[in-house]
Amino acid sequence: MPSSNVTVETEIPALLARHPEAFSFHSSRMRMHRVSPEELRAMNAQRERCVDELADAGVDALLYACLVALMAQGPGEHQRVEKAVREQVDAVVLSSAGALVEGLQALGARRIALVTPYLRPLAEQVVAYLEAEGFTVVDWAALEVGDNAEVGCIPGDRVLGAARGLDLSTADALVISACVQMPSLDLVAPAEEEFGLPVLSAATAGAHALLRGLGLDPVLPGAGRLLAGAGRAAPPTIGA
């Protein structure tokens, strides 16, 4: 994960603590402070070191936890990176970018809306990436926060306010946080109730992908429709 991230190690453990299985959590950090194309590329270049560190811990599953770092590199990047990491470590390998795609597919969503914290040019790349995966992005918001540490401090009412400003009339699902650093876990269930459609985040999609990848039931209470049993019957093919 990015060195400036403070949210993954909060939201993912909080989610998986609701599962009957027990988990331990281990992370390795790639230097990145400002969410810019240059710093994202430099961060990605540190991947091999971080994977080696986690491989030494004998992890069962590894999540590449920076969605925009992969999506900013162009369509299909999560598949290329996951394949490269599998060649380096004997574990289930996932990414936040791939997890969001798979989570939306598990919900049967084709028309989606997004809230992102990114500067507009990076947000446009995220939109383009998802559209290349076959989704139609009906509306989206960019909160224009470039400092990754500040992204971790965005208040929930600002995120929810951005969601309220979207046109959701034709959306199948709302991604209330298309970023693992922007806190949103406490917003997912209330947003589903308010907007009347499935709501997910990079965190809930990541937890869903981890559980499915490990062959565990992807059901967690109070975490939105995705983790209420959606997609149980079709686990991803690891290594595909």
mmCIF file of C-alpha atoms in Angstrom:
data_model
loop_
_atom_site.group_PDB
_atom_site.id
_atom_site.type_symbol
_atom_site.label_atom_id
_atom_site.label_comp_id
_atom_site.label_asym_id
_atom_site.label_seq_id
_atom_site.Cartn_x
_atom_site.Cartn_y
_atom_site.Cartn_z
ATOM 1 C CA MET A 1 0.000 0.000 0.000
ATOM 2 C CA PRO A 2 1.113 3.646 -0.300
ATOM 3 C CA SER A 3 3.332 4.805 2.556
ATOM 4 C CA SER A 4 0.892 7.630 3.310
ATOM 5 C CA ASN A 5 -2.146 5.336 3.591
ATOM 6 C CA VAL A 6 -3.860 5.135 6.984
ATOM 7 C CA THR A 7 -7.225 3.682 5.937
ATOM 8 C CA VAL A 8 -6.606 0.169 4.567
ATOM 9 C CA GLU A 9 -5.267 -1.056 7.911
ATOM 10 C CA THR A 10 -8.394 0.352 9.583
ATOM 11 C CA GLU A 11 -11.247 -0.555 7.235
ATOM 12 C CA ILE A 12 -10.209 -3.989 5.931
ATOM 13 C CA PRO A 13 -9.542 -5.424 9.428
ATOM 14 C CA ALA A 14 -12.779 -3.853 10.692
ATOM 15 C CA LEU A 15 -14.678 -5.578 7.900
ATOM 16 C CA LEU A 16 -13.062 -8.985 8.245
ATOM 17 C CA ALA A 17 -13.498 -8.911 12.034
ATOM 18 C CA ARG A 18 -17.209 -9.463 11.263
ATOM 19 C CA HIS A 19 -16.423 -12.844 9.664
ATOM 20 C CA PRO A 20 -16.432 -16.086 11.701
ATOM 21 C CA GLU A 21 -12.886 -16.889 10.545
ATOM 22 C CA ALA A 22 -9.871 -15.240 12.199
ATOM 23 C CA PHE A 23 -7.282 -13.243 10.243
ATOM 24 C CA SER A 24 -3.954 -11.554 10.796
ATOM 25 C CA PHE A 25 -2.968 -8.500 8.749
ATOM 26 C CA HIS A 26 0.470 -7.587 7.394
ATOM 27 C CA SER A 27 1.476 -4.711 5.162
ATOM 28 C CA SER A 28 4.408 -3.379 3.193
ATOM 29 C CA ARG A 29 4.602 0.236 2.090
ATOM 30 C CA MET A 30 5.653 1.915 -1.146
ATOM 31 C CA ARG A 31 6.690 5.555 -0.862
ATOM 32 C CA MET A 32 3.988 7.880 -2.187
ATOM 33 C CA HIS A 33 2.721 11.152 -0.763
ATOM 34 C CA ARG A 34 1.090 13.139 -3.556
ATOM 35 C CA VAL A 35 -1.400 11.385 -5.838
ATOM 36 C CA SER A 36 0.167 12.378 -9.144
ATOM 37 C CA PRO A 37 1.085 10.351 -12.253
ATOM 38 C CA GLU A 38 4.779 10.692 -11.459
ATOM 39 C CA GLU A 39 4.515 9.550 -7.842
ATOM 40 C CA LEU A 40 2.172 6.707 -8.764
ATOM 41 C CA ARG A 41 4.655 5.383 -11.325
ATOM 42 C CA ALA A 42 7.496 5.685 -8.800
ATOM 43 C CA MET A 43 5.384 3.865 -6.231
ATOM 44 C CA ASN A 44 4.605 1.018 -8.608
ATOM 45 C CA ALA A 45 8.326 0.593 -9.259
ATOM 46 C CA GLN A 46 8.726 -0.486 -5.608
ATOM 47 C CA ARG A 47 6.368 -3.439 -6.022
ATOM 48 C CA GLU A 48 8.914 -6.254 -6.114
ATOM 49 C CA ARG A 49 10.504 -5.244 -2.796
ATOM 50 C CA CYS A 50 7.127 -5.061 -1.075
ATOM 51 C CA VAL A 51 5.991 -8.418 -2.449
ATOM 52 C CA ASP A 52 9.215 -10.045 -1.241
ATOM 53 C CA GLU A 53 8.665 -8.645 2.252
ATOM 54 C CA LEU A 54 5.145 -10.065 2.422
ATOM 55 C CA ALA A 55 6.205 -13.377 0.890
ATOM 56 C CA ASP A 56 8.653 -13.730 3.791
ATOM 57 C CA ALA A 57 5.649 -13.604 6.140
ATOM 58 C CA GLY A 58 4.021 -16.550 4.372
ATOM 59 C CA VAL A 59 0.774 -14.709 3.686
ATOM 60 C CA ASP A 60 -2.166 -16.625 2.215
ATOM 61 C CA ALA A 61 -3.491 -13.663 0.238
ATOM 62 C CA LEU A 62 -1.969 -10.426 -1.001
ATOM 63 C CA LEU A 63 -3.949 -7.317 -1.960
ATOM 64 C CA TYR A 64 -2.278 -4.601 -4.055
ATOM 65 C CA ALA A 65 -4.025 -1.810 -2.193
ATOM 66 C CA CYS A 66 -3.891 1.277 -4.365
ATOM 67 C CA LEU A 67 -6.647 1.451 -6.939
ATOM 68 C CA VAL A 68 -5.552 4.546 -8.840
ATOM 69 C CA ALA A 69 -1.909 3.448 -9.046
ATOM 70 C CA LEU A 70 -2.976 0.667 -11.404
ATOM 71 C CA MET A 71 -5.907 2.318 -13.163
ATOM 72 C CA ALA A 72 -3.750 5.323 -14.090
ATOM 73 C CA GLN A 73 -1.480 3.030 -16.121
ATOM 74 C CA GLY A 74 -4.165 2.155 -18.650
ATOM 75 C CA PRO A 75 -6.807 -0.495 -19.322
ATOM 76 C CA GLY A 76 -6.172 -4.016 -18.083
ATOM 77 C CA GLU A 77 -3.303 -3.021 -15.781
ATOM 78 C CA HIS A 78 -4.699 -4.873 -12.764
ATOM 79 C CA GLN A 79 -4.583 -8.133 -14.698
ATOM 80 C CA ARG A 80 -0.972 -7.565 -15.771
ATOM 81 C CA VAL A 81 0.164 -6.631 -12.263
ATOM 82 C CA GLU A 82 -1.686 -9.483 -10.555
ATOM 83 C CA LYS A 83 -0.070 -11.937 -12.995
ATOM 84 C CA ALA A 84 3.398 -10.501 -12.313
ATOM 85 C CA VAL A 85 2.906 -10.699 -8.548
ATOM 86 C CA ARG A 86 1.713 -14.331 -8.771
ATOM 87 C CA GLU A 87 5.043 -15.174 -10.397
ATOM 88 C CA GLN A 88 6.770 -13.761 -7.321
ATOM 89 C CA VAL A 89 4.722 -15.135 -4.408
ATOM 90 C CA ASP A 90 2.810 -18.322 -3.622
ATOM 91 C CA ALA A 91 -0.462 -16.750 -2.492
ATOM 92 C CA VAL A 92 -3.848 -15.598 -3.690
ATOM 93 C CA VAL A 93 -3.077 -12.301 -5.429
ATOM 94 C CA LEU A 94 -5.654 -9.545 -5.786
ATOM 95 C CA SER A 95 -5.731 -5.803 -6.325
ATOM 96 C CA SER A 96 -8.095 -3.056 -5.268
ATOM 97 C CA ALA A 97 -8.590 -2.183 -8.928
ATOM 98 C CA GLY A 98 -9.513 -5.747 -9.857
ATOM 99 C CA ALA A 99 -11.610 -6.169 -6.716
ATOM 100 C CA LEU A 100 -13.766 -3.174 -7.626
ATOM 101 C CA VAL A 101 -14.328 -4.558 -11.129
ATOM 102 C CA GLU A 102 -15.215 -7.996 -9.725
ATOM 103 C CA GLY A 103 -17.454 -6.524 -7.037
ATOM 104 C CA LEU A 104 -19.475 -4.584 -9.577
ATOM 105 C CA GLN A 105 -19.751 -7.699 -11.734
ATOM 106 C CA ALA A 106 -20.924 -9.734 -8.726
ATOM 107 C CA LEU A 107 -23.712 -7.200 -8.204
ATOM 108 C CA GLY A 108 -24.684 -7.398 -11.874
ATOM 109 C CA ALA A 109 -24.104 -3.643 -12.169
ATOM 110 C CA ARG A 110 -23.436 -2.178 -15.597
ATOM 111 C CA ARG A 111 -24.332 1.495 -15.075
ATOM 112 C CA ILE A 112 -22.434 2.986 -12.172
ATOM 113 C CA ALA A 113 -21.730 6.256 -10.394
ATOM 114 C CA LEU A 114 -18.495 7.132 -8.567
ATOM 115 C CA VAL A 115 -17.162 9.388 -5.847
ATOM 116 C CA THR A 116 -13.382 9.819 -6.044
ATOM 117 C CA PRO A 117 -10.987 11.992 -4.041
ATOM 118 C CA TYR A 118 -8.636 12.530 -6.984
ATOM 119 C CA LEU A 119 -7.645 15.557 -9.004
ATOM 120 C CA ARG A 120 -9.829 15.649 -12.090
ATOM 121 C CA PRO A 121 -7.295 14.258 -14.644
ATOM 122 C CA LEU A 122 -6.726 11.132 -12.505
ATOM 123 C CA ALA A 123 -10.442 10.772 -11.852
ATOM 124 C CA GLU A 124 -10.999 10.820 -15.617
ATOM 125 C CA GLN A 125 -8.504 7.960 -15.963
ATOM 126 C CA VAL A 126 -10.408 5.923 -13.361
ATOM 127 C CA VAL A 127 -13.640 6.545 -15.269
ATOM 128 C CA ALA A 128 -11.985 5.517 -18.549
ATOM 129 C CA TYR A 129 -10.559 2.381 -16.947
ATOM 130 C CA LEU A 130 -13.947 1.234 -15.688
ATOM 131 C CA GLU A 131 -15.566 1.999 -19.020
ATOM 132 C CA ALA A 132 -12.874 -0.109 -20.727
ATOM 133 C CA GLU A 133 -13.998 -2.937 -18.411
ATOM 134 C CA GLY A 134 -17.489 -2.676 -19.894
ATOM 135 C CA PHE A 135 -19.238 -0.401 -17.378
ATOM 136 C CA THR A 136 -21.071 2.801 -18.203
ATOM 137 C CA VAL A 137 -20.201 5.565 -15.737
ATOM 138 C CA VAL A 138 -23.394 7.622 -15.626
ATOM 139 C CA ASP A 139 -22.031 10.295 -13.279
ATOM 140 C CA TRP A 140 -18.992 10.898 -11.094
ATOM 141 C CA ALA A 141 -17.430 13.362 -8.694
ATOM 142 C CA ALA A 142 -13.801 14.309 -8.074
ATOM 143 C CA LEU A 143 -13.094 15.953 -4.723
ATOM 144 C CA GLU A 144 -9.776 17.341 -6.066
ATOM 145 C CA VAL A 145 -7.567 16.309 -3.127
ATOM 146 C CA GLY A 146 -4.001 15.710 -4.308
ATOM 147 C CA ASP A 147 -2.230 15.058 -1.002
ATOM 148 C CA ASN A 148 -2.741 11.413 -0.054
ATOM 149 C CA ALA A 149 -2.485 12.098 3.680
ATOM 150 C CA GLU A 150 -5.304 14.637 3.313
ATOM 151 C CA VAL A 151 -7.384 12.053 1.422
ATOM 152 C CA GLY A 152 -7.332 9.951 4.583
ATOM 153 C CA CYS A 153 -8.928 12.839 6.489
ATOM 154 C CA ILE A 154 -11.821 13.636 4.135
ATOM 155 C CA PRO A 155 -14.932 13.796 6.351
ATOM 156 C CA GLY A 156 -17.800 11.463 5.656
ATOM 157 C CA ASP A 157 -20.303 14.272 5.234
ATOM 158 C CA ARG A 158 -18.253 15.648 2.338
ATOM 159 C CA VAL A 159 -18.204 12.223 0.658
ATOM 160 C CA LEU A 160 -21.933 11.728 1.198
ATOM 161 C CA GLY A 161 -22.621 15.261 -0.014
ATOM 162 C CA ALA A 162 -20.760 14.513 -3.244
ATOM 163 C CA ALA A 163 -22.843 11.354 -3.682
ATOM 164 C CA ARG A 164 -26.043 13.360 -3.193
ATOM 165 C CA GLY A 165 -24.944 15.644 -6.016
ATOM 166 C CA LEU A 166 -24.779 12.798 -8.533
ATOM 167 C CA ASP A 167 -27.493 11.829 -10.965
ATOM 168 C CA LEU A 168 -28.273 8.285 -9.804
ATOM 169 C CA SER A 169 -31.558 7.941 -11.689
ATOM 170 C CA THR A 170 -30.174 5.353 -14.135
ATOM 171 C CA ALA A 171 -27.382 3.883 -11.994
ATOM 172 C CA ASP A 172 -27.272 0.202 -10.992
ATOM 173 C CA ALA A 173 -24.725 0.847 -8.213
ATOM 174 C CA LEU A 174 -22.834 3.625 -6.471
ATOM 175 C CA VAL A 175 -19.135 3.403 -5.662
ATOM 176 C CA ILE A 176 -19.055 5.788 -2.729
ATOM 177 C CA SER A 177 -15.260 5.667 -2.465
ATOM 178 C CA ALA A 178 -13.211 4.650 -5.488
ATOM 179 C CA CYS A 179 -10.061 4.875 -3.357
ATOM 180 C CA VAL A 180 -8.729 2.730 -0.507
ATOM 181 C CA GLN A 181 -7.509 5.829 1.342
ATOM 182 C CA MET A 182 -10.755 7.838 1.409
ATOM 183 C CA PRO A 183 -12.681 6.675 4.516
ATOM 184 C CA SER A 184 -16.197 5.511 3.737
ATOM 185 C CA LEU A 185 -16.932 2.260 5.557
ATOM 186 C CA ASP A 186 -19.492 3.864 7.865
ATOM 187 C CA LEU A 187 -21.273 5.411 4.868
ATOM 188 C CA VAL A 188 -22.027 2.263 2.853
ATOM 189 C CA ALA A 189 -25.104 0.973 4.696
ATOM 190 C CA PRO A 190 -26.696 4.416 5.280
ATOM 191 C CA ALA A 191 -26.094 5.345 1.631
ATOM 192 C CA GLU A 192 -27.808 2.160 0.451
ATOM 193 C CA GLU A 193 -30.823 3.057 2.557
ATOM 194 C CA GLU A 194 -30.865 6.661 1.349
ATOM 195 C CA PHE A 195 -30.304 6.060 -2.363
ATOM 196 C CA GLY A 196 -32.064 2.728 -2.744
ATOM 197 C CA LEU A 197 -29.357 1.000 -4.776
ATOM 198 C CA PRO A 198 -26.269 -1.124 -4.041
ATOM 199 C CA VAL A 199 -23.376 0.896 -2.587
ATOM 200 C CA LEU A 200 -19.804 -0.337 -2.381
ATOM 201 C CA SER A 201 -16.347 1.066 -1.796
ATOM 202 C CA ALA A 202 -12.790 0.069 -2.568
ATOM 203 C CA ALA A 203 -12.656 -1.387 0.959
ATOM 204 C CA THR A 204 -15.828 -3.476 0.761
ATOM 205 C CA ALA A 205 -14.857 -4.689 -2.711
ATOM 206 C CA GLY A 206 -11.400 -5.610 -1.394
ATOM 207 C CA ALA A 207 -12.842 -7.562 1.528
ATOM 208 C CA HIS A 208 -15.251 -9.339 -0.816
ATOM 209 C CA ALA A 209 -12.415 -10.309 -3.180
ATOM 210 C CA LEU A 210 -10.210 -11.525 -0.321
ATOM 211 C CA LEU A 211 -12.934 -13.764 1.101
ATOM 212 C CA ARG A 212 -13.801 -15.219 -2.289
ATOM 213 C CA GLY A 213 -10.151 -15.721 -3.170
ATOM 214 C CA LEU A 214 -9.607 -17.624 0.076
ATOM 215 C CA GLY A 215 -12.657 -19.782 -0.567
ATOM 216 C CA LEU A 216 -14.601 -18.281 2.346
ATOM 217 C CA ASP A 217 -18.211 -17.161 2.428
ATOM 218 C CA PRO A 218 -18.207 -13.472 1.347
ATOM 219 C CA VAL A 219 -20.869 -12.406 3.837
ATOM 220 C CA LEU A 220 -20.292 -9.632 6.364
ATOM 221 C CA PRO A 221 -23.088 -7.864 8.269
ATOM 222 C CA GLY A 222 -23.711 -4.170 7.856
ATOM 223 C CA ALA A 223 -21.367 -3.749 4.889
ATOM 224 C CA GLY A 224 -23.776 -3.317 2.013
ATOM 225 C CA ARG A 225 -25.432 -5.549 -0.534
ATOM 226 C CA LEU A 226 -22.156 -6.811 -2.017
ATOM 227 C CA LEU A 227 -21.245 -8.442 1.293
ATOM 228 C CA ALA A 228 -24.760 -9.638 1.984
ATOM 229 C CA GLY A 229 -24.216 -12.667 -0.240
ATOM 230 C CA ALA A 230 -23.889 -11.310 -3.782
ATOM 231 C CA GLY A 231 -21.741 -13.396 -6.097
ATOM 232 C CA ARG A 232 -21.393 -16.383 -3.766
ATOM 233 C CA ALA A 233 -21.691 -18.910 -6.542
ATOM 234 C CA ALA A 234 -18.963 -17.601 -8.839
ATOM 235 C CA PRO A 235 -15.558 -17.218 -7.154
ATOM 236 C CA PRO A 236 -12.831 -15.669 -9.310
ATOM 237 C CA THR A 237 -10.412 -17.940 -11.118
ATOM 238 C CA ILE A 238 -7.041 -17.273 -9.507
ATOM 239 C CA GLY A 239 -4.290 -17.066 -12.090
ATOM 240 C CA ALA A 240 -6.634 -16.433 -15.019
#
